[in-house]
mmCIF file of N, CA and C in Angstrom:
data_model
loop_
_atom_site.group_PDB
_atom_site.id
_atom_site.type_symbol
_atom_site.label_atom_id
_atom_site.label_comp_id
_atom_site.label_asym_id
_atom_site.label_seq_id
_atom_site.Cartn_x
_atom_site.Cartn_y
_atom_site.Cartn_z
ATOM 1 N N GLN M 101 0.666 -1.223 0.225
ATOM 2 C CA GLN M 101 -0.091 -0.007 0.033
ATOM 3 C C GLN M 101 0.832 1.139 0.073
ATOM 4 N N THR M 102 0.540 2.162 -0.336
ATOM 5 C CA THR M 102 1.094 3.536 -0.616
ATOM 6 C C THR M 102 0.463 4.566 0.136
ATOM 7 N N GLY M 103 0.997 5.580 0.637
ATOM 8 C CA GLY M 103 0.318 6.543 1.571
ATOM 9 C C GLY M 103 0.039 7.953 0.672
ATOM 10 N N TRP M 104 0.191 7.811 -0.685
ATOM 11 C CA TRP M 104 -0.068 9.101 -1.566
ATOM 12 C C TRP M 104 -1.630 9.498 -1.376
ATOM 13 N N PRO M 105 -2.411 8.570 -1.544
ATOM 14 C CA PRO M 105 -3.787 9.407 -1.420
ATOM 15 C C PRO M 105 -4.133 9.933 -0.113
ATOM 16 N N ILE M 106 -3.695 9.406 1.098
ATOM 17 C CA ILE M 106 -3.987 10.128 2.163
ATOM 18 C C ILE M 106 -3.156 11.536 2.419
ATOM 19 N N ILE M 107 -1.629 11.334 1.785
ATOM 20 C CA ILE M 107 -1.094 12.596 1.863
ATOM 21 C C ILE M 107 -1.795 13.683 1.006
ATOM 22 N N LEU M 108 -2.207 13.508 -0.212
ATOM 23 C CA LEU M 108 -2.824 14.285 -1.337
ATOM 24 C C LEU M 108 -4.277 14.573 -0.648
ATOM 25 N N ASN M 109 -4.983 13.882 -0.027
ATOM 26 C CA ASN M 109 -6.371 14.276 0.463
ATOM 27 C C ASN M 109 -6.027 15.270 1.688
ATOM 28 N N ILE M 110 -5.113 15.218 2.451
ATOM 29 C CA ILE M 110 -4.773 16.034 3.693
ATOM 30 C C ILE M 110 -4.470 17.402 3.150
ATOM 31 N N ILE M 111 -3.435 17.642 1.843
ATOM 32 C CA ILE M 111 -3.048 18.798 1.417
ATOM 33 C C ILE M 111 -4.330 19.248 0.798
ATOM 34 N N GLY M 112 -5.344 18.590 0.128
ATOM 35 C CA GLY M 112 -6.198 18.900 -0.625
ATOM 36 C C GLY M 112 -7.605 19.246 0.342
ATOM 37 N N SER M 113 -7.250 18.981 1.517
ATOM 38 C CA SER M 113 -8.551 19.353 2.578
ATOM 39 C C SER M 113 -8.535 20.901 2.901
ATOM 40 N N ILE M 114 -7.555 21.724 2.349
ATOM 41 C CA ILE M 114 -7.584 23.075 2.686
ATOM 42 C C ILE M 114 -8.701 23.690 1.855
ATOM 43 N N SER M 115 -9.355 24.688 2.622
ATOM 44 C CA SER M 115 -10.610 25.461 2.178
ATOM 45 C C SER M 115 -10.235 26.855 2.621
ATOM 46 N N ARG M 116 -11.238 27.664 1.960
ATOM 47 C CA ARG M 116 -10.909 28.961 2.244
ATOM 48 C C ARG M 116 -11.476 29.373 3.929
ATOM 49 N N GLU M 117 -11.988 28.507 4.438
ATOM 50 C CA GLU M 117 -12.226 28.803 5.875
ATOM 51 C C GLU M 117 -10.757 28.723 6.594
ATOM 52 N N HIS M 118 -10.006 28.182 6.339
ATOM 53 C CA HIS M 118 -8.548 28.056 6.817
ATOM 54 C C HIS M 118 -7.819 29.509 6.804
ATOM 55 N N ASN M 119 -6.836 29.751 7.611
ATOM 56 C CA ASN M 119 -6.090 30.874 7.414
ATOM 57 C C ASN M 119 -5.162 30.903 6.451
ATOM 58 N N ASP M 120 -4.754 32.190 6.225
ATOM 59 C CA ASP M 120 -3.648 32.461 5.068
ATOM 60 C C ASP M 120 -2.362 31.461 5.204
ATOM 61 N N SER M 121 -2.074 31.605 6.233
ATOM 62 C CA SER M 121 -0.672 30.785 6.718
ATOM 63 C C SER M 121 -0.867 29.430 6.496
ATOM 64 N N LEU M 122 -2.172 28.764 6.888
ATOM 65 C CA LEU M 122 -2.160 27.285 6.572
ATOM 66 C C LEU M 122 -2.142 26.976 5.064
ATOM 67 N N ILE M 123 -2.920 27.912 4.444
ATOM 68 C CA ILE M 123 -3.132 27.739 3.048
ATOM 69 C C ILE M 123 -1.687 27.778 2.191
ATOM 70 N N ARG M 124 -0.721 28.668 2.939
ATOM 71 C CA ARG M 124 0.458 28.834 2.058
ATOM 72 C C ARG M 124 1.334 27.467 2.519
ATOM 73 N N GLN M 125 1.161 27.062 3.727
ATOM 74 C CA GLN M 125 1.890 25.893 4.070
ATOM 75 C C GLN M 125 1.536 24.653 3.261
ATOM 76 N N ALA M 126 -0.022 24.507 3.186
ATOM 77 C CA ALA M 126 -0.180 23.439 2.347
ATOM 78 C C ALA M 126 0.245 23.504 0.831
ATOM 79 N N GLN M 127 0.280 24.829 0.306
ATOM 80 C CA GLN M 127 0.731 25.091 -1.022
ATOM 81 C C GLN M 127 2.183 24.570 -1.052
ATOM 82 N N GLN M 128 2.855 24.881 -0.216
ATOM 83 C CA GLN M 128 4.222 24.607 -0.169
ATOM 84 C C GLN M 128 4.614 23.165 -0.014
ATOM 85 N N CYS M 129 3.859 22.398 0.541
ATOM 86 C CA CYS M 129 3.572 20.871 0.829
ATOM 87 C C CYS M 129 3.476 20.281 -0.824
ATOM 88 N N LEU M 130 2.573 20.840 -1.308
ATOM 89 C CA LEU M 130 2.069 20.498 -2.679
ATOM 90 C C LEU M 130 3.038 20.712 -3.727
ATOM 91 N N GLN M 131 3.903 21.874 -3.609
ATOM 92 C CA GLN M 131 4.852 22.154 -4.256
ATOM 93 C C GLN M 131 6.135 21.275 -4.104
ATOM 94 N N LEU M 132 6.201 20.705 -2.918
ATOM 95 C CA LEU M 132 7.311 19.785 -2.733
ATOM 96 C C LEU M 132 6.993 18.268 -3.167
ATOM 97 N N VAL M 133 5.681 17.938 -3.037
ATOM 98 C CA VAL M 133 5.417 16.760 -3.919
ATOM 99 C C VAL M 133 5.542 16.913 -5.232
ATOM 100 N N VAL M 134 5.064 17.778 -5.904
ATOM 101 C CA VAL M 134 5.270 17.815 -7.564
ATOM 102 C C VAL M 134 6.652 17.995 -7.857
ATOM 103 N N THR M 135 7.458 18.824 -7.232
ATOM 104 C CA THR M 135 8.693 19.185 -7.578
ATOM 105 C C THR M 135 9.732 17.932 -7.481
ATOM 106 N N ASP M 136 9.528 17.293 -6.013
ATOM 107 C CA ASP M 136 10.452 16.443 -5.787
ATOM 108 C C ASP M 136 10.042 14.919 -5.555
ATOM 109 N N PHE M 137 8.772 14.731 -5.762
ATOM 110 C CA PHE M 137 8.465 13.280 -5.461
ATOM 111 C C PHE M 137 7.535 12.735 -6.746
ATOM 112 N N LEU M 138 7.248 13.694 -7.611
ATOM 113 C CA LEU M 138 6.231 13.172 -8.849
ATOM 114 C C LEU M 138 6.628 11.951 -9.342
ATOM 115 N N SER M 139 7.655 11.684 -9.573
ATOM 116 C CA SER M 139 8.201 10.466 -10.210
ATOM 117 C C SER M 139 8.038 9.069 -9.460
ATOM 118 N N THR M 140 7.897 9.363 -8.150
ATOM 119 C CA THR M 140 7.548 8.088 -6.954
ATOM 120 C C THR M 140 6.027 7.830 -7.223
ATOM 121 N N ILE M 141 5.113 8.809 -7.466
ATOM 122 C CA ILE M 141 3.589 8.703 -7.428
ATOM 123 C C ILE M 141 3.154 7.768 -8.546
ATOM 124 N N PRO M 142 2.481 6.605 -7.981
ATOM 125 C CA PRO M 142 2.008 5.559 -8.975
ATOM 126 C C PRO M 142 1.188 6.299 -9.946
ATOM 127 N N ILE M 143 1.049 5.980 -11.148
ATOM 128 C CA ILE M 143 0.129 6.547 -12.221
ATOM 129 C C ILE M 143 -1.227 6.559 -11.756
ATOM 130 N N CYS M 144 -1.520 5.708 -11.001
ATOM 131 C CA CYS M 144 -3.062 5.683 -10.677
ATOM 132 C C CYS M 144 -3.616 6.780 -9.632
ATOM 133 N N TYR M 145 -2.686 7.470 -9.112
ATOM 134 C CA TYR M 145 -3.057 8.454 -8.098
ATOM 135 C C TYR M 145 -2.691 9.976 -8.704
ATOM 136 N N LEU M 146 -2.276 9.897 -9.944
ATOM 137 C CA LEU M 146 -2.075 11.398 -10.397
ATOM 138 C C LEU M 146 -3.331 12.203 -10.777
ATOM 139 N N GLY M 147 -4.461 11.459 -11.019
ATOM 140 C CA GLY M 147 -5.794 12.316 -10.915
ATOM 141 C C GLY M 147 -6.087 12.723 -9.663
ATOM 142 N N ILE M 148 -5.691 12.184 -8.646
ATOM 143 C CA ILE M 148 -6.063 13.001 -7.365
ATOM 144 C C ILE M 148 -4.948 14.181 -7.330
ATOM 145 N N LEU M 149 -3.650 14.007 -7.455
ATOM 146 C CA LEU M 149 -3.015 15.095 -7.368
ATOM 147 C C LEU M 149 -3.345 16.075 -8.618
ATOM 148 N N ILE M 150 -3.880 15.992 -9.485
ATOM 149 C CA ILE M 150 -4.299 16.918 -10.702
ATOM 150 C C ILE M 150 -5.217 17.672 -9.950
ATOM 151 N N LYS M 151 -6.307 17.133 -9.401
ATOM 152 C CA LYS M 151 -7.473 17.773 -8.724
ATOM 153 C C LYS M 151 -6.992 18.748 -7.420
ATOM 154 N N VAL M 152 -5.928 17.981 -6.799
ATOM 155 C CA VAL M 152 -5.646 19.004 -5.560
ATOM 156 C C VAL M 152 -4.786 20.297 -6.143
ATOM 157 N N VAL M 153 -4.098 19.829 -7.134
ATOM 158 C CA VAL M 153 -3.180 21.182 -7.574
ATOM 159 C C VAL M 153 -4.263 22.133 -8.240
ATOM 160 N N ALA M 154 -5.349 21.710 -9.137
ATOM 161 C CA ALA M 154 -6.301 22.541 -9.605
ATOM 162 C C ALA M 154 -7.133 23.303 -8.517
ATOM 163 N N LYS M 155 -7.127 22.753 -7.369
ATOM 164 C CA LYS M 155 -8.129 23.371 -6.298
ATOM 165 C C LYS M 155 -7.392 24.674 -5.799
ATOM 166 N N PHE M 156 -6.024 24.402 -5.797
ATOM 167 C CA PHE M 156 -5.129 25.705 -5.233
ATOM 168 C C PHE M 156 -4.997 26.443 -6.385
ATOM 169 N N GLY M 157 -5.137 26.081 -7.773
ATOM 170 C CA GLY M 157 -5.475 27.243 -8.865
ATOM 171 C C GLY M 157 -6.615 27.957 -8.905
ATOM 172 N N PHE M 158 -7.690 27.256 -8.319
ATOM 173 C CA PHE M 158 -8.843 28.075 -8.128
ATOM 174 C C PHE M 158 -9.155 28.778 -6.982
ATOM 175 N N GLN M 159 -8.186 28.852 -5.952
ATOM 176 C CA GLN M 159 -8.634 29.526 -4.870
ATOM 177 C C GLN M 159 -8.259 31.099 -5.086
ATOM 178 N N GLU M 160 -9.041 31.962 -4.501
ATOM 179 C CA GLU M 160 -9.166 33.261 -4.501
ATOM 180 C C GLU M 160 -8.356 34.059 -3.745
ATOM 181 N N GLN M 161 -7.862 33.462 -2.666
ATOM 182 C CA GLN M 161 -7.424 34.328 -1.664
ATOM 183 C C GLN M 161 -6.014 34.638 -1.904
ATOM 184 N N ASP M 162 -5.045 34.041 -2.679
ATOM 185 C CA ASP M 162 -3.899 34.512 -2.870
ATOM 186 C C ASP M 162 -3.313 34.359 -4.247
ATOM 187 N N LEU M 163 -3.315 35.245 -5.100
ATOM 188 C CA LEU M 163 -2.979 34.939 -6.355
ATOM 189 C C LEU M 163 -1.630 34.266 -6.733
ATOM 190 N N ASN M 164 -0.669 34.605 -6.065
ATOM 191 C CA ASN M 164 0.535 33.989 -6.093
ATOM 192 C C ASN M 164 0.561 32.355 -5.986
ATOM 193 N N ILE M 165 -0.466 32.004 -5.031
ATOM 194 C CA ILE M 165 -0.576 30.404 -4.728
ATOM 195 C C ILE M 165 -1.173 29.799 -6.123
ATOM 196 N N ALA M 166 -2.380 30.692 -6.617
ATOM 197 C CA ALA M 166 -3.082 30.143 -7.977
ATOM 198 C C ALA M 166 -1.988 30.117 -9.048
ATOM 199 N N LEU M 167 -1.257 31.086 -9.112
ATOM 200 C CA LEU M 167 -0.204 31.093 -10.306
ATOM 201 C C LEU M 167 0.687 30.013 -10.070
ATOM 202 N N SER M 168 1.129 29.852 -8.903
ATOM 203 C CA SER M 168 1.977 28.707 -8.771
ATOM 204 C C SER M 168 1.439 27.480 -8.974
ATOM 205 N N ALA M 169 0.243 27.121 -8.841
ATOM 206 C CA ALA M 169 -0.666 25.807 -9.095
ATOM 207 C C ALA M 169 -0.578 25.549 -10.498
ATOM 208 N N ILE M 170 -0.632 26.820 -11.365
ATOM 209 C CA ILE M 170 -0.596 26.810 -12.743
ATOM 210 C C ILE M 170 0.873 26.220 -13.166
ATOM 211 N N GLY M 171 1.923 26.708 -12.560
ATOM 212 C CA GLY M 171 3.178 26.331 -12.832
ATOM 213 C C GLY M 171 3.323 24.762 -12.577
ATOM 214 N N LEU M 172 2.814 24.206 -11.373
ATOM 215 C CA LEU M 172 2.916 22.901 -11.132
ATOM 216 C C LEU M 172 2.216 22.084 -12.181
ATOM 217 N N LEU M 173 1.005 22.430 -12.582
ATOM 218 C CA LEU M 173 0.207 21.829 -13.733
ATOM 219 C C LEU M 173 1.169 21.719 -14.831
ATOM 220 N N TRP M 174 1.897 22.638 -15.306
ATOM 221 C CA TRP M 174 2.931 22.656 -16.397
ATOM 222 C C TRP M 174 3.883 21.668 -16.007
ATOM 223 N N ASN M 175 4.581 21.704 -14.858
ATOM 224 C CA ASN M 175 5.544 20.694 -14.491
ATOM 225 C C ASN M 175 5.118 19.124 -14.830
ATOM 226 N N MET M 176 3.742 18.998 -14.175
ATOM 227 C CA MET M 176 3.343 17.704 -14.212
ATOM 228 C C MET M 176 3.001 17.388 -15.887
ATOM 229 N N THR M 177 2.692 18.301 -16.600
ATOM 230 C CA THR M 177 2.359 18.021 -17.999
ATOM 231 C C THR M 177 3.661 17.635 -18.755
ATOM 232 N N ASP M 178 4.521 18.390 -18.549
ATOM 233 C CA ASP M 178 6.160 18.136 -18.827
ATOM 234 C C ASP M 178 6.429 16.711 -18.659
ATOM 235 N N TYR M 179 6.389 16.215 -17.261
ATOM 236 C CA TYR M 179 6.645 14.944 -16.783
ATOM 237 C C TYR M 179 6.096 13.943 -17.422
ATOM 238 N N LEU M 180 4.413 13.900 -17.693
ATOM 239 C CA LEU M 180 3.732 13.336 -18.284
ATOM 240 C C LEU M 180 4.330 12.941 -19.830
ATOM 241 N N PHE M 181 4.588 14.152 -20.582
ATOM 242 C CA PHE M 181 5.120 14.026 -21.984
ATOM 243 C C PHE M 181 6.205 13.456 -21.907
ATOM 244 N N ARG M 182 7.304 13.671 -21.226
ATOM 245 C CA ARG M 182 8.539 12.911 -21.057
ATOM 246 C C ARG M 182 8.174 11.512 -20.934
ATOM 247 N N MET M 183 7.418 11.108 -20.017
ATOM 248 C CA MET M 183 7.191 9.477 -19.755
ATOM 249 C C MET M 183 6.546 8.852 -20.871
ATOM 250 N N LYS M 184 5.753 9.616 -21.565
ATOM 251 C CA LYS M 184 5.048 9.099 -22.993
ATOM 252 C C LYS M 184 6.390 8.948 -24.292
ATOM 253 N N GLU M 185 7.097 9.892 -24.224
ATOM 254 C CA GLU M 185 8.414 9.926 -24.976
ATOM 255 C C GLU M 185 9.161 8.822 -24.803
ATOM 256 N N GLN M 186 9.405 8.449 -23.361
ATOM 257 C CA GLN M 186 10.297 7.579 -23.204
ATOM 258 C C GLN M 186 9.649 6.024 -23.456
ATOM 259 N N GLU M 187 8.538 5.950 -23.314
ATOM 260 C CA GLU M 187 7.840 4.859 -23.633
ATOM 261 C C GLU M 187 7.519 4.322 -24.986
ATOM 262 N N HIS M 188 7.394 5.437 -25.633
ATOM 263 C CA HIS M 188 7.622 5.405 -27.345
ATOM 264 C C HIS M 188 9.057 5.008 -27.602
ATOM 265 N N GLN M 189 9.989 5.306 -27.161
ATOM 266 C CA GLN M 189 11.327 5.003 -27.510
ATOM 267 C C GLN M 189 11.454 3.551 -27.285
ATOM 268 N N LEU M 190 11.201 3.081 -26.179
ATOM 269 C CA LEU M 190 11.321 1.812 -25.744
ATOM 270 C C LEU M 190 10.379 0.783 -26.642
ATOM 271 N N LYS M 191 9.450 1.256 -27.315
ATOM 272 C CA LYS M 191 8.584 0.451 -27.863
ATOM 273 C C LYS M 191 9.197 0.376 -29.347
ATOM 274 N N ASN M 192 9.812 1.380 -29.642
ATOM 275 C CA ASN M 192 10.726 1.418 -31.061
ATOM 276 C C ASN M 192 11.934 0.488 -31.094
ATOM 277 N N VAL M 193 12.642 0.573 -29.800
ATOM 278 C CA VAL M 193 13.702 -0.432 -29.708
ATOM 279 C C VAL M 193 13.363 -1.752 -29.644
ATOM 280 N N ASN M 194 12.535 -2.245 -29.070
ATOM 281 C CA ASN M 194 11.812 -3.478 -29.135
ATOM 282 C C ASN M 194 11.160 -3.833 -30.503
#
């Protein structure tokens, strides 16, 4: 079993009722997950991660957090594209 769904659900449980400091801390945790641990997250949990990142992108309390979430989505898109390229190259070798 993996703990990723639990971690992502905890980070994603942030709502506008929470104070700004807590929202920023959750965003920093999310950024750490995407920038440092994305390659360790099983593909079956990437949908949860995308929803959590999107939630931060839609929040209206802090524009910088929303813009940062867009950057995280770009990082994830780039990662998925590179994975597909590697898979394609492996198929061509075989």
